[in-house]
Amino acid sequence: MTLDKNASPAAAEDPTTTAGGADPTTAPPTGAAGESAEQAAGTGEKEVIGVGALLGRGFGGLPVLVVLALGLSLATDTFLTGTNLDNLGRQVSIYAIIAIGQLLVILTAGIDLSVGSVVGLSGVIAAKMVFDTAGGGSVLLAVVLALLAGAAVGLVNGVLVAILRMPPFIVTLGTLGMARGLTLLYTDGRTIQPLPASFTRIAGGEFLGVANLIWLTLLIALLVGFGLRRTIWGRYIYAVGSNPESARLTGVPVKAVLLSVYALAGTLAALGGILLASRLGNGVPTAGTGYELQAIAACVIGGASLFGARGTALGALVGALIVGLLNNGGTLLGIDPFWLQVAIGALILVAVGFDQLQGRRLTRGRAA
């Protein structure tokens, strides 16, 4: 049996609800107007693909985001200033790019703890190349090699998880240490600086008055959102996260899907490392420490389920904004950063607890 490429995401996961007993509520979102692809086709109406359709729904975190923004705008006079908003956008952009890559892994019921170390590794690879040559012509090559390094780490994760069937947590915990160790060996533990202006312009430049980082983040969110909602690859990801064995029985190439999501997560983490090095103007071997936790937090707060098959690109972006607002607001208000860590951790627990309660209610409703 093969999976019909014209089927809706929900239809793609129907076999998992019969053969594997998976929760049918984990099917990916439907069309932009709230109807499925079959409904749009059945009525003969042309379906319009809007921004919401590309990014996915993921509006669960928006009320929290709005409340935080309103509260900070009332509590401080500096929150809505152009300088602060620009800094906030640049900071959140890097977290969001890494979180979107992490989301792809989480959708398959996996986890990638190595993305923070990949940020550091890719950043110093790009920084050292442009520092050694000190020429603008080397920037493109440096970026490409750094991206390939991140993709390689992700591919190693994917091979160990998909082919050797090792637990994602253990695999990525191991590559976390390996990537960080390689970073320190490559740099002898020293910061690489200064970097040429041709490299720092990547993150420091602007277009139409908006930072390049923000434009790039929106572009990545749109592309990943489109891939998840409008391609067979995206439907495969949700199917694997719902029930990998049932997905395999319906013709989904489970191993190839897992390899692709881990490789892409590594690539996006590498992109985050390149942008961070460009923004700071130096390559720091300890850069990215703890970023994996920030990325996971952004995904969970944005509505992704750690059990797989639920989450959107918009949700990851909103979650990254919430985490960024908490950090930025705490700085503006002079709150102890340790308390901010407590607040972010509590928010994660609340999000996961709400997800669990909602799942239990749905299960009891179907049983009744």
Coordinates of C-alpha atoms in Angstrom, one line a residue:
M1 CA 0.0 0.0 0.0
T2 CA 1.3 3.5 -0.8
L3 CA 0.4 6.8 0.6
D4 CA -1.8 8.9 -1.7
K5 CA 0.1 12.2 -2.5
N6 CA -3.2 14.0 -3.0
A7 CA -4.6 13.0 0.4
S8 CA -4.9 15.5 3.3
P9 CA -2.6 15.4 6.2
A10 CA -5.3 13.8 8.3
A11 CA -6.0 11.2 5.7
A12 CA -2.3 10.4 5.6
E13 CA -2.5 9.5 9.2
D14 CA -5.7 7.5 9.1
P15 CA -3.8 4.2 8.9
T16 CA -2.0 4.9 12.1
T17 CA -5.3 5.2 14.0
T18 CA -6.4 1.8 12.9
A19 CA -3.3 -0.2 12.8
G20 CA -1.3 1.4 15.6
G21 CA -4.0 2.9 17.8
A22 CA -2.5 6.3 17.7
D23 CA -4.4 9.4 18.8
P24 CA -6.2 10.8 15.7
T25 CA -6.0 14.2 17.2
T26 CA -2.3 14.3 16.4
A27 CA -3.1 14.7 12.7
P28 CA -1.5 17.8 11.3
P29 CA -3.6 21.0 10.7
T30 CA -6.0 21.3 7.9
G31 CA -6.3 24.0 5.2
A32 CA -6.0 27.7 5.6
A33 CA -9.7 28.3 5.9
G34 CA -10.2 25.5 8.4
E35 CA -11.2 22.9 6.0
S36 CA -9.3 19.9 4.8
A37 CA -7.9 19.4 1.3
E38 CA -10.6 16.9 0.5
Q39 CA -13.3 19.4 1.4
A40 CA -11.8 22.0 -0.8
A41 CA -11.5 19.5 -3.7
G42 CA -15.0 18.2 -3.1
T43 CA -16.6 21.6 -3.5
G44 CA -14.6 22.4 -6.5
E45 CA -13.4 25.6 -4.9
K46 CA -9.8 26.8 -5.5
E47 CA -8.0 26.7 -2.2
V48 CA -6.0 29.9 -1.4
I49 CA -2.7 29.5 0.3
G50 CA -2.2 32.3 2.7
V51 CA 0.5 33.1 5.3
G52 CA -1.5 31.2 8.0
A53 CA -1.6 28.2 5.7
L54 CA 2.1 28.3 5.2
L55 CA 3.0 28.7 8.8
G56 CA 0.3 26.6 10.3
R57 CA -2.1 27.5 13.1
G58 CA -0.1 27.4 16.3
F59 CA -1.9 30.3 17.8
G60 CA -1.9 28.8 21.3
G61 CA 1.0 31.0 22.4
L62 CA -0.3 34.2 20.9
P63 CA -2.4 35.3 23.9
V64 CA 0.7 34.9 26.2
L65 CA 2.8 36.9 23.7
V66 CA 0.3 39.7 23.5
V67 CA -0.1 39.9 27.3
L68 CA 3.7 40.0 27.7
A69 CA 4.1 42.7 25.1
L70 CA 1.3 44.9 26.6
G71 CA 2.6 44.4 30.1
L72 CA 6.2 45.4 29.2
S73 CA 5.0 48.4 27.2
L74 CA 3.2 49.6 30.3
A75 CA 5.8 48.7 32.8
T76 CA 8.8 50.3 31.0
D77 CA 9.3 53.3 28.7
T78 CA 12.2 51.6 26.8
F79 CA 10.4 48.5 25.6
L80 CA 8.8 50.1 22.5
T81 CA 11.9 52.1 21.5
G82 CA 13.4 51.3 18.1
T83 CA 16.7 50.3 19.6
N84 CA 15.2 47.8 22.0
L85 CA 12.9 46.3 19.4
D86 CA 15.7 45.9 16.9
N87 CA 17.9 44.2 19.5
L88 CA 15.0 42.0 20.5
G89 CA 14.3 41.0 16.9
R90 CA 18.0 40.1 16.3
Q91 CA 18.3 38.0 19.4
V92 CA 15.0 36.2 18.9
S93 CA 15.8 35.5 15.2
I94 CA 18.7 33.2 16.1
Y95 CA 16.7 31.3 18.7
A96 CA 13.8 31.0 16.3
I97 CA 15.9 29.5 13.5
I98 CA 17.3 26.9 15.8
A99 CA 13.8 26.2 17.3
I100 CA 12.3 25.6 13.9
G101 CA 15.0 23.0 13.2
Q102 CA 14.3 21.4 16.6
L103 CA 10.6 21.4 15.8
L104 CA 11.1 19.1 12.9
V105 CA 12.8 16.5 15.2
I106 CA 10.2 16.9 17.9
L107 CA 7.4 16.3 15.4
T108 CA 8.9 12.8 14.9
A109 CA 8.8 12.2 18.6
G110 CA 12.5 12.8 18.9
I111 CA 14.8 15.3 20.5
D112 CA 18.1 16.9 19.5
L113 CA 20.3 18.0 22.3
S114 CA 23.3 18.7 20.0
V115 CA 22.0 21.9 18.4
G116 CA 23.7 24.2 20.9
S117 CA 27.1 22.6 20.3
V118 CA 26.5 22.7 16.6
V119 CA 25.9 26.5 16.9
G120 CA 29.4 26.8 18.5
L121 CA 31.1 24.5 16.0
S122 CA 29.7 26.1 12.9
G123 CA 30.3 29.6 14.2
V124 CA 34.0 29.0 14.8
I125 CA 34.5 27.2 11.5
A126 CA 33.1 30.1 9.6
A127 CA 34.9 32.6 11.8
K128 CA 38.3 30.9 11.5
M129 CA 38.1 30.7 7.8
V130 CA 37.3 34.3 7.2
F131 CA 39.9 35.3 9.9
D132 CA 42.7 33.3 8.4
T133 CA 42.1 34.6 4.9
A134 CA 40.9 38.1 5.9
G135 CA 39.3 38.4 2.5
G136 CA 35.7 38.9 1.4
G137 CA 35.9 36.3 -1.2
S138 CA 36.2 33.6 1.4
V139 CA 32.9 34.4 3.2
L140 CA 30.7 32.3 0.9
L141 CA 33.0 29.3 1.2
A142 CA 33.2 29.7 5.0
V143 CA 29.4 29.8 5.2
V144 CA 28.9 26.7 3.0
L145 CA 31.5 24.7 4.9
A146 CA 30.0 25.7 8.3
L147 CA 26.5 24.6 7.0
L148 CA 27.9 21.3 5.8
A149 CA 29.5 20.7 9.2
G150 CA 26.1 21.2 10.9
A151 CA 24.4 19.0 8.4
A152 CA 27.1 16.3 9.0
V153 CA 26.4 16.3 12.7
G154 CA 22.7 16.1 12.1
L155 CA 23.2 13.3 9.6
V156 CA 25.2 11.3 12.1
N157 CA 22.4 11.8 14.6
G158 CA 19.9 10.6 12.0
V159 CA 21.9 7.5 11.0
L160 CA 22.2 6.4 14.7
V161 CA 18.5 7.0 15.4
A162 CA 17.0 5.8 12.1
I163 CA 19.4 3.0 11.1
L164 CA 20.8 1.7 14.4
R165 CA 17.6 2.6 16.3
M166 CA 19.4 4.2 19.2
P167 CA 17.4 6.5 21.5
P168 CA 17.5 10.1 20.2
F169 CA 18.2 11.5 23.7
I170 CA 21.3 9.3 24.1
V171 CA 22.5 9.9 20.6
T172 CA 22.3 13.7 20.6
L173 CA 23.6 13.9 24.2
G174 CA 26.7 12.1 22.8
T175 CA 27.1 14.3 19.8
L176 CA 26.6 17.4 22.0
G177 CA 29.8 16.5 23.9
M178 CA 31.6 15.5 20.7
A179 CA 30.8 18.7 18.8
R180 CA 31.7 20.9 21.8
G181 CA 35.0 19.1 22.2
L182 CA 35.8 19.5 18.5
T183 CA 35.0 23.2 18.8
L184 CA 37.5 23.6 21.7
L185 CA 40.1 21.6 19.9
Y186 CA 39.7 23.5 16.7
T187 CA 40.1 26.9 18.4
D188 CA 42.4 25.9 21.4
G189 CA 39.6 27.4 23.5
R190 CA 40.4 30.9 22.2
T191 CA 38.0 33.4 20.7
I192 CA 38.5 34.2 17.1
Q193 CA 38.5 37.9 16.4
P194 CA 38.3 40.4 14.8
L195 CA 36.3 39.3 11.8
P196 CA 36.1 41.2 8.5
A197 CA 33.2 43.6 7.8
S198 CA 32.2 41.4 4.8
F199 CA 31.3 38.7 7.3
T200 CA 29.7 40.8 10.0
R201 CA 27.4 42.4 7.4
I202 CA 25.5 39.1 7.1
A203 CA 23.8 39.6 10.4
G204 CA 24.4 43.3 10.9
G205 CA 23.0 44.5 7.6
E206 CA 19.4 45.8 7.0
F207 CA 16.9 45.7 4.2
L208 CA 14.1 48.2 4.0
G209 CA 15.0 49.3 7.6
V210 CA 14.5 45.8 8.9
A211 CA 17.5 43.6 10.1
N212 CA 18.6 40.9 7.7
L213 CA 18.2 38.4 10.6
I214 CA 14.5 39.1 10.9
W215 CA 13.9 38.7 7.1
L216 CA 15.9 35.5 7.1
T217 CA 13.9 34.1 10.1
L218 CA 10.6 34.9 8.4
L219 CA 11.7 33.3 5.2
I220 CA 12.8 30.1 7.0
A221 CA 9.5 30.0 8.9
L222 CA 7.6 30.3 5.7
L223 CA 9.6 27.7 3.8
V224 CA 9.4 25.1 6.7
G225 CA 5.7 25.9 7.2
F226 CA 5.1 25.3 3.6
G227 CA 7.0 22.1 3.6
L228 CA 5.1 20.8 6.6
R229 CA 1.7 21.7 5.4
R230 CA 1.8 21.6 1.6
T231 CA 4.2 18.7 0.7
I232 CA 4.2 15.0 1.0
W233 CA 7.4 15.2 3.0
G234 CA 5.6 17.2 5.7
R235 CA 2.8 14.7 5.9
Y236 CA 5.3 11.9 6.2
I237 CA 6.8 13.8 9.2
Y238 CA 3.5 13.9 11.0
A239 CA 2.8 10.3 10.2
V240 CA 6.1 9.1 11.6
G241 CA 5.6 11.2 14.7
S242 CA 2.1 9.7 15.2
N243 CA 3.1 6.0 14.8
P244 CA 6.3 5.1 12.9
E245 CA 5.4 1.4 12.5
S246 CA 1.9 2.1 11.0
A247 CA 3.5 4.8 8.8
R248 CA 6.0 2.2 7.5
L249 CA 3.2 -0.2 6.8
T250 CA 1.5 2.4 4.7
G251 CA 4.6 3.0 2.6
V252 CA 6.1 6.0 4.4
P253 CA 10.0 5.9 4.1
V254 CA 10.5 6.3 7.8
K255 CA 14.3 6.1 7.8
A256 CA 14.6 8.7 5.0
V257 CA 12.2 11.0 6.9
L258 CA 14.2 10.7 10.1
L259 CA 17.5 11.3 8.3
S260 CA 16.1 14.4 6.6
V261 CA 14.8 16.0 9.8
Y262 CA 17.9 15.5 11.8
A263 CA 20.1 16.7 8.9
L264 CA 17.9 19.8 8.5
A265 CA 17.9 20.5 12.2
G266 CA 21.7 20.4 12.2
T267 CA 21.8 22.7 9.2
L268 CA 19.5 25.2 10.8
A269 CA 21.5 25.1 14.0
A270 CA 24.7 25.7 11.9
L271 CA 23.0 28.7 10.3
G272 CA 22.2 30.0 13.7
G273 CA 25.9 29.6 14.7
I274 CA 27.0 31.5 11.6
L275 CA 24.6 34.3 12.2
L276 CA 25.6 34.5 15.9
A277 CA 29.3 34.8 15.0
S278 CA 28.5 37.4 12.4
R279 CA 26.4 39.4 14.8
L280 CA 29.0 39.3 17.6
G281 CA 31.9 39.9 15.2
N282 CA 33.9 37.0 16.7
G283 CA 33.9 33.2 16.9
V284 CA 33.4 32.1 20.5
P285 CA 34.1 28.4 21.2
T286 CA 31.5 28.3 24.0
A287 CA 28.8 30.0 22.0
G288 CA 25.5 28.2 21.9
T289 CA 25.7 26.7 25.3
G290 CA 22.2 26.1 26.5
Y291 CA 20.6 27.0 23.2
E292 CA 19.2 23.5 22.8
L293 CA 17.1 24.1 26.0
Q294 CA 16.0 27.4 24.6
A295 CA 15.0 25.8 21.4
I296 CA 13.0 23.0 23.1
A297 CA 11.4 25.6 25.4
A298 CA 10.3 27.6 22.3
C299 CA 8.8 24.6 20.6
V300 CA 6.9 23.4 23.7
I301 CA 5.6 26.9 24.7
G302 CA 4.6 27.3 21.0
G303 CA 2.3 24.3 21.2
A304 CA 4.5 21.4 20.0
S305 CA 4.1 18.0 21.7
L306 CA 7.1 16.1 22.9
F307 CA 5.2 12.9 22.0
G308 CA 5.3 13.9 18.3
A309 CA 3.0 14.7 15.5
R310 CA 1.8 18.1 16.8
G311 CA 3.4 21.5 16.3
T312 CA 3.8 24.2 13.7
A313 CA 6.5 26.6 12.4
L314 CA 4.4 29.5 13.6
G315 CA 4.2 28.0 17.0
A316 CA 8.0 27.6 17.2
L317 CA 8.3 31.2 16.1
V318 CA 5.8 32.5 18.7
G319 CA 7.5 30.4 21.4
A320 CA 10.8 31.9 20.6
L321 CA 9.3 35.4 20.8
I322 CA 7.8 34.6 24.3
V323 CA 11.2 33.3 25.6
G324 CA 12.9 36.4 24.1
L325 CA 10.3 38.7 25.6
L326 CA 10.8 37.2 29.0
N327 CA 14.6 37.6 28.8
N328 CA 14.4 41.1 27.3
G329 CA 11.7 42.3 29.8
G330 CA 13.6 40.9 32.7
T331 CA 16.7 42.9 31.7
L332 CA 14.7 46.1 31.2
L333 CA 13.0 45.7 34.6
G334 CA 16.1 44.7 36.4
I335 CA 14.9 41.2 37.4
D336 CA 17.4 38.7 38.5
P337 CA 18.2 36.5 35.5
F338 CA 18.1 33.4 37.8
W339 CA 14.4 34.2 38.4
L340 CA 13.9 34.4 34.7
Q341 CA 15.2 30.8 34.3
V342 CA 12.7 29.8 37.0
A343 CA 9.9 31.6 35.1
I344 CA 10.8 29.9 31.7
G345 CA 11.0 26.5 33.4
A346 CA 7.6 27.0 35.0
L347 CA 6.1 28.1 31.7
I348 CA 7.4 24.9 30.1
L349 CA 5.8 22.8 32.8
V350 CA 2.5 24.7 32.4
A351 CA 2.5 24.1 28.6
V352 CA 3.3 20.4 28.9
G353 CA 0.7 20.0 31.7
F354 CA -2.0 21.7 29.6
D355 CA -1.1 19.5 26.7
Q356 CA -1.5 16.4 28.9
L357 CA -4.8 17.5 30.3
Q358 CA -6.2 18.3 26.8
G359 CA -5.1 14.8 25.6
R360 CA -6.8 13.1 28.5
R361 CA -10.0 15.0 28.0
L362 CA -10.1 14.0 24.3
T363 CA -9.4 10.4 25.2
R364 CA -12.2 10.3 27.8
G365 CA -14.5 12.0 25.2
R366 CA -13.9 9.3 22.6
A367 CA -14.3 6.6 25.2
A368 CA -17.7 8.0 26.2

